[in-house]
PDB file of C-alpha atoms in Angstrom:
ATOM      1  CA  MET A 104      -3.199  -5.892   3.714  1.00 44.00           C
ATOM      2  CA  PHE A 105       0.364  -7.076   3.147  1.00 43.00           C
ATOM      3  CA  LEU A 106       1.186 -10.054   5.371  1.00 50.00           C
ATOM      4  CA  THR A 107      -2.282 -10.065   6.895  1.00 42.00           C
ATOM      5  CA  THR A 108      -2.442 -13.831   6.581  1.00 37.00           C
ATOM      6  CA  ILE A 109       1.034 -14.644   7.852  1.00 38.00           C
ATOM      7  CA  SER A 110       1.038 -17.667  10.136  1.00 37.00           C
ATOM      8  CA  ARG A 111       3.301 -18.426  13.064  1.00 37.00           C
ATOM      9  CA  TYR A 112       5.430 -20.881  11.149  1.00 33.00           C
ATOM     10  CA  GLU A 113       5.520 -18.850   7.951  1.00 41.00           C
ATOM     11  CA  VAL A 114       7.993 -16.412   9.475  1.00 37.00           C
ATOM     12  CA  TYR A 115      10.587 -19.149   9.318  1.00 35.00           C
ATOM     13  CA  MET A 116       9.834 -20.432   5.837  1.00 36.00           C
ATOM     14  CA  LYS A 117      12.714 -19.877   3.453  1.00 38.00           C
ATOM     15  CA  ASP A 118      11.114 -20.895   0.177  1.00 37.00           C
ATOM     16  CA  VAL A 119       7.722 -19.281  -0.220  1.00 35.00           C
ATOM     17  CA  SER A 120       6.573 -19.917  -3.746  1.00 32.00           C
ATOM     18  CA  PRO A 121       4.449 -17.161  -5.305  1.00 32.00           C
ATOM     19  CA  THR A 122       3.350 -19.390  -8.171  1.00 30.00           C
ATOM     20  CA  PRO A 123      -0.261 -20.403  -8.836  1.00 31.00           C
ATOM     21  CA  LEU A 124       0.791 -24.027  -8.277  1.00 29.00           C
ATOM     22  CA  ALA A 125       1.440 -23.264  -4.617  1.00 31.00           C
ATOM     23  CA  PHE A 126      -1.905 -21.492  -4.280  1.00 33.00           C
ATOM     24  CA  PRO A 127      -4.268 -23.123  -6.789  1.00 34.00           C
ATOM     25  CA  HIS A 128      -7.235 -20.908  -5.924  1.00 38.00           C
ATOM     26  CA  ALA A 129      -5.337 -17.612  -5.762  1.00 41.00           C
ATOM     27  CA  LEU A 130      -5.108 -14.969  -8.451  1.00 46.00           C
ATOM     28  CA  SER A 131      -7.970 -16.497 -10.381  1.00 51.00           C
ATOM     29  CA  ASP A 132      -8.977 -15.274 -13.814  1.00 51.00           C
ATOM     30  CA  LEU A 133     -11.790 -13.338 -12.145  1.00 51.00           C
ATOM     31  CA  GLN A 134      -9.242 -10.966 -10.632  1.00 58.00           C
ATOM     32  CA  LYS A 135      -6.895 -10.539 -13.563  1.00 57.00           C
ATOM     33  CA  ALA A 136      -6.791  -7.299 -15.509  1.00 59.00           C
ATOM     34  CA  ARG A 137      -8.012  -7.619 -19.069  1.00 54.00           C
ATOM     35  CA  LYS A 138      -4.799  -6.121 -20.462  1.00 58.00           C
ATOM     36  CA  SER A 139      -1.772  -4.109 -19.385  1.00 61.00           C
ATOM     37  CA  PRO A 140      -1.144  -0.564 -20.670  1.00 56.00           C
ATOM     38  CA  ARG A 141       1.774  -0.442 -23.105  1.00 58.00           C
ATOM     39  CA  GLN A 142       1.809   3.211 -24.072  1.00 65.00           C
ATOM     40  CA  ALA A 143       2.298   6.278 -21.890  1.00 67.00           C
ATOM     41  CA  ARG A 144      -1.216   7.497 -22.605  1.00 78.00           C
ATOM     42  CA  SER A 145      -2.737   4.155 -21.671  1.00 83.00           C
ATOM     43  CA  ALA A 146      -0.621   4.004 -18.507  1.00 89.00           C
ATOM     44  CA  ALA A 147      -1.835   7.478 -17.532  1.00 92.00           C
ATOM     45  CA  THR A 148      -5.434   6.382 -18.076  1.00 94.00           C
ATOM     46  CA  VAL A 149      -5.017   3.324 -15.870  1.00 94.00           C
ATOM     47  CA  GLU A 150      -3.310   5.451 -13.217  1.00 95.00           C
ATOM     48  CA  ALA A 151      -6.248   7.873 -13.277  1.00 96.00           C
ATOM     49  CA  ILE A 152      -8.675   4.962 -12.886  1.00 97.00           C
ATOM     50  CA  LEU A 153      -6.765   3.499  -9.956  1.00 96.00           C
ATOM     51  CA  SER A 154      -6.431   6.911  -8.320  1.00 96.00           C
ATOM     52  CA  ALA A 155     -10.163   7.572  -8.692  1.00 97.00           C
ATOM     53  CA  THR A 156     -10.913   4.189  -7.150  1.00 96.00           C
ATOM     54  CA  ILE A 157      -8.727   4.941  -4.143  1.00 95.00           C
ATOM     55  CA  GLN A 158     -10.373   8.332  -3.677  1.00 94.00           C
ATOM     56  CA  LEU A 159     -13.790   6.698  -3.569  1.00 95.00           C
ATOM     57  CA  LEU A 160     -12.573   3.947  -1.251  1.00 93.00           C
ATOM     58  CA  THR A 161     -11.389   6.515   1.297  1.00 91.00           C
ATOM     59  CA  ARG A 162     -14.932   7.882   1.519  1.00 90.00           C
ATOM     60  CA  GLU A 163     -16.969   4.710   1.782  1.00 85.00           C
ATOM     61  CA  GLU A 164     -16.793   0.927   1.938  1.00 81.00           C
ATOM     62  CA  HIS A 165     -15.691  -0.811  -1.226  1.00 80.00           C
ATOM     63  CA  GLY A 166     -19.045  -2.536  -1.482  1.00 83.00           C
ATOM     64  CA  HIS A 167     -20.578   0.804  -2.406  1.00 87.00           C
ATOM     65  CA  VAL A 168     -17.974   1.707  -5.012  1.00 92.00           C
ATOM     66  CA  THR A 169     -19.100   0.980  -8.576  1.00 94.00           C
ATOM     67  CA  THR A 170     -17.245   1.049 -11.863  1.00 95.00           C
ATOM     68  CA  THR A 171     -19.683   3.694 -13.076  1.00 95.00           C
ATOM     69  CA  ARG A 172     -18.744   6.030 -10.246  1.00 95.00           C
ATOM     70  CA  VAL A 173     -15.066   5.314 -10.779  1.00 97.00           C
ATOM     71  CA  ALA A 174     -15.413   6.199 -14.453  1.00 97.00           C
ATOM     72  CA  GLU A 175     -17.131   9.462 -13.600  1.00 96.00           C
ATOM     73  CA  ARG A 176     -14.466  10.438 -11.110  1.00 96.00           C
ATOM     74  CA  ALA A 177     -11.606   9.432 -13.411  1.00 96.00           C
ATOM     75  CA  GLY A 178     -13.131  11.331 -16.310  1.00 96.00           C
ATOM     76  CA  VAL A 179     -13.290   8.311 -18.587  1.00 96.00           C
ATOM     77  CA  SER A 180     -16.080   6.255 -20.092  1.00 96.00           C
ATOM     78  CA  ILE A 181     -17.238   3.028 -18.506  1.00 95.00           C
ATOM     79  CA  GLY A 182     -16.082   1.326 -21.690  1.00 95.00           C
ATOM     80  CA  THR A 183     -12.554   2.558 -21.075  1.00 95.00           C
ATOM     81  CA  ILE A 184     -12.516   0.919 -17.663  1.00 95.00           C
ATOM     82  CA  TYR A 185     -13.692  -2.356 -19.158  1.00 93.00           C
ATOM     83  CA  GLN A 186     -10.866  -2.211 -21.685  1.00 92.00           C
ATOM     84  CA  TYR A 187      -8.519  -2.878 -18.789  1.00 93.00           C
ATOM     85  CA  PHE A 188     -10.654  -4.392 -16.043  1.00 94.00           C
ATOM     86  CA  PRO A 189     -13.487  -6.853 -16.833  1.00 92.00           C
ATOM     87  CA  HIS A 190     -15.329  -5.972 -13.615  1.00 91.00           C
ATOM     88  CA  LYS A 191     -14.999  -4.255 -10.264  1.00 92.00           C
ATOM     89  CA  ARG A 192     -13.259  -7.161  -8.569  1.00 92.00           C
ATOM     90  CA  ALA A 193     -10.390  -7.018 -11.062  1.00 94.00           C
ATOM     91  CA  LEU A 194     -10.178  -3.256 -10.556  1.00 95.00           C
ATOM     92  CA  LEU A 195      -9.986  -3.558  -6.770  1.00 94.00           C
ATOM     93  CA  PHE A 196      -7.351  -6.260  -7.057  1.00 95.00           C
ATOM     94  CA  ALA A 197      -5.304  -3.955  -9.292  1.00 95.00           C
ATOM     95  CA  VAL A 198      -5.545  -1.195  -6.683  1.00 95.00           C
ATOM     96  CA  LEU A 199      -4.280  -3.547  -3.987  1.00 95.00           C
ATOM     97  CA  LYS A 200      -1.460  -4.869  -6.176  1.00 95.00           C
ATOM     98  CA  SER A 201      -0.363  -1.370  -7.179  1.00 94.00           C
ATOM     99  CA  HIS A 202      -0.159  -0.307  -3.544  1.00 93.00           C
ATOM    100  CA  LEU A 203       1.848  -3.366  -2.534  1.00 94.00           C
ATOM    101  CA  ASP A 204       4.180  -2.924  -5.496  1.00 95.00           C
ATOM    102  CA  GLU A 205       4.883   0.621  -4.299  1.00 95.00           C
ATOM    103  CA  ILE A 206       5.884  -0.665  -0.872  1.00 95.00           C
ATOM    104  CA  VAL A 207       8.166  -3.307  -2.339  1.00 96.00           C
ATOM    105  CA  ALA A 208       9.754  -0.836  -4.751  1.00 97.00           C
ATOM    106  CA  SER A 209      10.445   1.573  -1.896  1.00 96.00           C
ATOM    107  CA  VAL A 210      12.197  -1.131   0.156  1.00 97.00           C
ATOM    108  CA  GLU A 211      14.057  -2.466  -2.885  1.00 97.00           C
ATOM    109  CA  ALA A 212      15.387   1.023  -3.585  1.00 97.00           C
ATOM    110  CA  VAL A 213      17.011   1.003  -0.139  1.00 96.00           C
ATOM    111  CA  SER A 214      18.295  -2.504  -0.705  1.00 96.00           C
ATOM    112  CA  ASN A 215      19.954  -1.506  -3.956  1.00 96.00           C
ATOM    113  CA  ASN A 216      21.743   1.379  -2.267  1.00 95.00           C
ATOM    114  CA  SER A 217      22.943  -0.118   1.040  1.00 96.00           C
ATOM    115  CA  SER A 218      26.564  -0.805   0.220  1.00 94.00           C
ATOM    116  CA  GLY A 219      28.969   0.933   2.575  1.00 94.00           C
ATOM    117  CA  TYR A 220      26.442   1.714   5.307  1.00 97.00           C
ATOM    118  CA  LYS A 221      26.438   0.553   8.921  1.00 97.00           C
ATOM    119  CA  LEU A 222      23.666  -1.644  10.295  1.00 97.00           C
ATOM    120  CA  LYS A 223      21.925   1.138  12.221  1.00 97.00           C
ATOM    121  CA  ILE A 224      21.578   3.311   9.129  1.00 97.00           C
ATOM    122  CA  ILE A 225      20.395   0.430   6.951  1.00 98.00           C
ATOM    123  CA  SER A 226      17.808  -0.555   9.559  1.00 98.00           C
ATOM    124  CA  ASP A 227      16.435   2.968   9.857  1.00 97.00           C
ATOM    125  CA  ARG A 228      16.294   3.368   6.085  1.00 97.00           C
ATOM    126  CA  LEU A 229      14.406   0.088   5.646  1.00 97.00           C
ATOM    127  CA  VAL A 230      11.825   1.091   8.245  1.00 96.00           C
ATOM    128  CA  SER A 231      11.453   4.531   6.720  1.00 95.00           C
ATOM    129  CA  ALA A 232      10.982   3.079   3.230  1.00 95.00           C
ATOM    130  CA  PHE A 233       8.306   0.663   4.432  1.00 94.00           C
ATOM    131  CA  LEU A 234       6.433   3.299   6.401  1.00 91.00           C
ATOM    132  CA  GLU A 235       6.643   5.956   3.715  1.00 88.00           C
ATOM    133  CA  ILE A 236       4.005   4.418   1.483  1.00 85.00           C
ATOM    134  CA  ARG A 237       1.832   3.117   4.301  1.00 81.00           C
ATOM    135  CA  ILE A 238       1.506   6.253   6.411  1.00 77.00           C
ATOM    136  CA  ASN A 239       1.852   9.093   3.928  1.00 77.00           C
ATOM    137  CA  ASN A 240      -1.845   8.700   3.236  1.00 79.00           C
ATOM    138  CA  ILE A 241      -3.206   6.645   6.087  1.00 83.00           C
ATOM    139  CA  ALA A 242      -6.811   6.922   4.874  1.00 84.00           C
ATOM    140  CA  ALA A 243      -5.926   5.449   1.487  1.00 88.00           C
ATOM    141  CA  SER A 244      -3.737   2.751   3.030  1.00 88.00           C
ATOM    142  CA  ARG A 245      -6.486   1.706   5.411  1.00 87.00           C
ATOM    143  CA  ALA A 246      -9.097   1.623   2.627  1.00 89.00           C
ATOM    144  CA  ILE A 247      -6.847  -0.548   0.478  1.00 89.00           C
ATOM    145  CA  TYR A 248      -5.992  -2.749   3.464  1.00 86.00           C
ATOM    146  CA  LEU A 249      -9.672  -3.552   3.950  1.00 86.00           C
ATOM    147  CA  LEU A 250      -9.887  -4.908   0.396  1.00 85.00           C
ATOM    148  CA  ALA A 251      -7.724  -7.911   1.215  1.00 83.00           C
ATOM    149  CA  SER A 252     -10.401  -9.712   3.206  1.00 80.00           C
ATOM    150  CA  ASP A 253     -12.702  -9.927   0.176  1.00 84.00           C
ATOM    151  CA  LEU A 254     -10.132 -10.791  -2.485  1.00 90.00           C
ATOM    152  CA  ASP A 255      -8.099 -13.887  -3.280  1.00 89.00           C
ATOM    153  CA  THR A 256      -4.731 -12.579  -2.167  1.00 91.00           C
ATOM    154  CA  ALA A 257      -2.701 -15.685  -1.272  1.00 91.00           C
ATOM    155  CA  ALA A 258      -0.476 -15.690  -4.365  1.00 93.00           C
ATOM    156  CA  LEU A 259      -0.091 -11.924  -4.359  1.00 94.00           C
ATOM    157  CA  LEU A 260       0.861 -11.759  -0.682  1.00 92.00           C
ATOM    158  CA  ALA A 261       3.289 -14.651  -1.078  1.00 94.00           C
ATOM    159  CA  ASP A 262       4.995 -12.850  -3.938  1.00 95.00           C
ATOM    160  CA  VAL A 263       5.180  -9.580  -1.999  1.00 95.00           C
ATOM    161  CA  LEU A 264       6.508 -11.363   1.082  1.00 94.00           C
ATOM    162  CA  CYS A 265       9.176 -13.146  -0.937  1.00 96.00           C
ATOM    163  CA  ARG A 266      10.320  -9.938  -2.641  1.00 97.00           C
ATOM    164  CA  LEU A 267      10.418  -8.012   0.622  1.00 97.00           C
ATOM    165  CA  ARG A 268      12.357 -10.731   2.414  1.00 97.00           C
ATOM    166  CA  ASN A 269      14.895 -10.792  -0.393  1.00 97.00           C
ATOM    167  CA  ALA A 270      15.248  -7.015  -0.399  1.00 98.00           C
ATOM    168  CA  VAL A 271      15.712  -6.842   3.372  1.00 98.00           C
ATOM    169  CA  ALA A 272      18.204  -9.729   3.319  1.00 98.00           C
ATOM    170  CA  ILE A 273      20.284  -8.046   0.611  1.00 97.00           C
ATOM    171  CA  ALA A 274      20.268  -4.753   2.490  1.00 98.00           C
ATOM    172  CA  LEU A 275      21.293  -6.323   5.793  1.00 98.00           C
ATOM    173  CA  SER A 276      24.006  -8.363   4.112  1.00 97.00           C
ATOM    174  CA  ALA A 277      25.594  -5.124   2.924  1.00 97.00           C
ATOM    175  CA  ALA A 278      26.140  -3.787   6.466  1.00 97.00           C
ATOM    176  CA  THR A 279      29.776  -2.952   7.041  1.00 97.00           C
ATOM    177  CA  ASP A 280      29.740  -3.657  10.760  1.00 96.00           C
ATOM    178  CA  ALA A 281      27.604  -6.776  11.205  1.00 96.00           C
ATOM    179  CA  ASN A 282      26.847 -10.261   9.911  1.00 96.00           C
ATOM    180  CA  PHE A 283      24.016 -12.707  10.638  1.00 97.00           C
ATOM    181  CA  GLU A 284      24.044 -16.467  11.139  1.00 96.00           C
ATOM    182  CA  ASP A 285      20.718 -16.914   9.328  1.00 97.00           C
ATOM    183  CA  ILE A 286      19.911 -13.872   7.232  1.00 97.00           C
ATOM    184  CA  ASP A 287      16.658 -15.420   5.978  1.00 96.00           C
ATOM    185  CA  VAL A 288      15.210 -15.766   9.468  1.00 97.00           C
ATOM    186  CA  VAL A 289      16.333 -12.263  10.397  1.00 98.00           C
ATOM    187  CA  SER A 290      14.805 -10.692   7.280  1.00 98.00           C
ATOM    188  CA  SER A 291      11.573 -12.633   7.888  1.00 97.00           C
ATOM    189  CA  MET A 292      11.376 -11.304  11.427  1.00 97.00           C
ATOM    190  CA  ILE A 293      11.930  -7.733  10.260  1.00 98.00           C
ATOM    191  CA  CYS A 294       9.197  -8.073   7.628  1.00 96.00           C
ATOM    192  CA  ALA A 295       6.785  -9.558  10.179  1.00 95.00           C
ATOM    193  CA  THR A 296       7.555  -6.754  12.623  1.00 95.00           C
ATOM    194  CA  LEU A 297       7.022  -4.031  10.051  1.00 93.00           C
ATOM    195  CA  SER A 298       3.780  -5.490   8.753  1.00 91.00           C
ATOM    196  CA  GLY A 299       2.347  -6.432  12.134  1.00 88.00           C
ATOM    197  CA  THR A 300       2.814  -3.036  13.724  1.00 87.00           C
ATOM    198  CA  THR A 301       1.487  -1.083  10.752  1.00 86.00           C
ATOM    199  CA  ARG A 302      -1.445  -3.471  10.490  1.00 84.00           C
ATOM    200  CA  THR A 303      -2.473  -2.438  13.998  1.00 79.00           C
ATOM    201  CA  VAL A 304      -2.637   1.182  12.909  1.00 78.00           C
ATOM    202  CA  LEU A 305      -4.608   0.378   9.770  1.00 80.00           C
ATOM    203  CA  GLU A 306      -7.149  -1.635  11.742  1.00 77.00           C
ATOM    204  CA  ARG A 307      -7.633   0.944  14.484  1.00 74.00           C
ATOM    205  CA  GLU A 308      -7.279   4.130  12.408  1.00 66.00           C
ATOM    206  CA  ASP A 309      -5.643   5.691  15.428  1.00 67.00           C
ATOM    207  CA  SER A 310      -3.590   8.805  14.657  1.00 66.00           C
ATOM    208  CA  GLU A 311      -1.887   8.689  18.054  1.00 73.00           C
ATOM    209  CA  ALA A 312      -0.849   5.086  17.491  1.00 76.00           C
ATOM    210  CA  LEU A 313       0.523   6.116  14.128  1.00 76.00           C
ATOM    211  CA  GLU A 314       2.748   8.730  15.718  1.00 77.00           C
ATOM    212  CA  VAL A 315       3.982   6.234  18.302  1.00 84.00           C
ATOM    213  CA  ILE A 316       4.789   3.607  15.680  1.00 87.00           C
ATOM    214  CA  ALA A 317       6.621   6.106  13.490  1.00 86.00           C
ATOM    215  CA  LEU A 318       8.868   6.922  16.450  1.00 90.00           C
ATOM    216  CA  GLN A 319       9.219   3.491  18.065  1.00 93.00           C
ATOM    217  CA  LEU A 320       9.365   1.101  15.126  1.00 95.00           C
ATOM    218  CA  PRO A 321      12.894   2.171  14.088  1.00 96.00           C
ATOM    219  CA  VAL A 322      14.039   1.647  17.691  1.00 97.00           C
ATOM    220  CA  LEU A 323      12.432  -1.790  17.826  1.00 96.00           C
ATOM    221  CA  CYS A 324      14.003  -3.017  14.590  1.00 98.00           C
ATOM    222  CA  ARG A 325      17.371  -1.526  15.445  1.00 97.00           C
ATOM    223  CA  ALA A 326      17.427  -3.253  18.854  1.00 97.00           C
ATOM    224  CA  TYR A 327      16.492  -6.618  17.382  1.00 98.00           C
ATOM    225  CA  LEU A 328      19.133  -6.437  14.665  1.00 98.00           C
ATOM    226  CA  GLU A 329      21.800  -5.385  17.153  1.00 96.00           C
ATOM    227  CA  ALA A 330      20.851  -8.290  19.416  1.00 97.00           C
ATOM    228  CA  VAL A 331      21.126 -10.984  16.732  1.00 97.00           C
ATOM    229  CA  ALA A 332      24.046  -9.549  14.765  1.00 97.00           C
ATOM    230  CA  VAL A 333      27.383 -11.311  14.777  1.00 93.00           C
ATOM    231  CA  ARG A 334      30.235  -8.824  15.246  1.00 81.00           C
TER     232      ARG A 334
END
């Protein structure tokens, strides 16, 4: 899912543009939602639709999920779904985007509350925030992860990557006991480490690997940050 298409050189890029100009074929009109909910009731309806879609995706491949079945599970009419999503592809893209937005929001919450903390604590909190969304429901995360290969995700992933890098950089910059010569490179490496290790779990659906990563990933990130920090 997130960062699945990261290249070797992309880790060191400092200006990843999430705009359609940078990725002319990404986020095409075919994947855009028809409209965004503006009232609480409409937002609840869209949430129910997205939740129903995820529930179906955890049971079978997305190729077998239809808007009709989603409507039945969400308890809405098929017409209601089409009010927001013109077709299934737009619906699946919305599910992926919602999941990625949750991950970013979780990391940004840590970033916004890192002042006064030491590097070790900030590192552990960043890892925990990233893992929280991904592993709380591993079946749902894996189902959503598999969507990326069939959707145009370049612009979306670039935007997510940029936001995550910024959040991690801000958090690390707040450490009371460490500085970094190139905070952009360091934040990029942390993001690549977090995404790469969790991607392995999502691909293998290995519960034992999940337990290992949950225990070892904080140690890995902590050791790297300690090694490159300037005291």
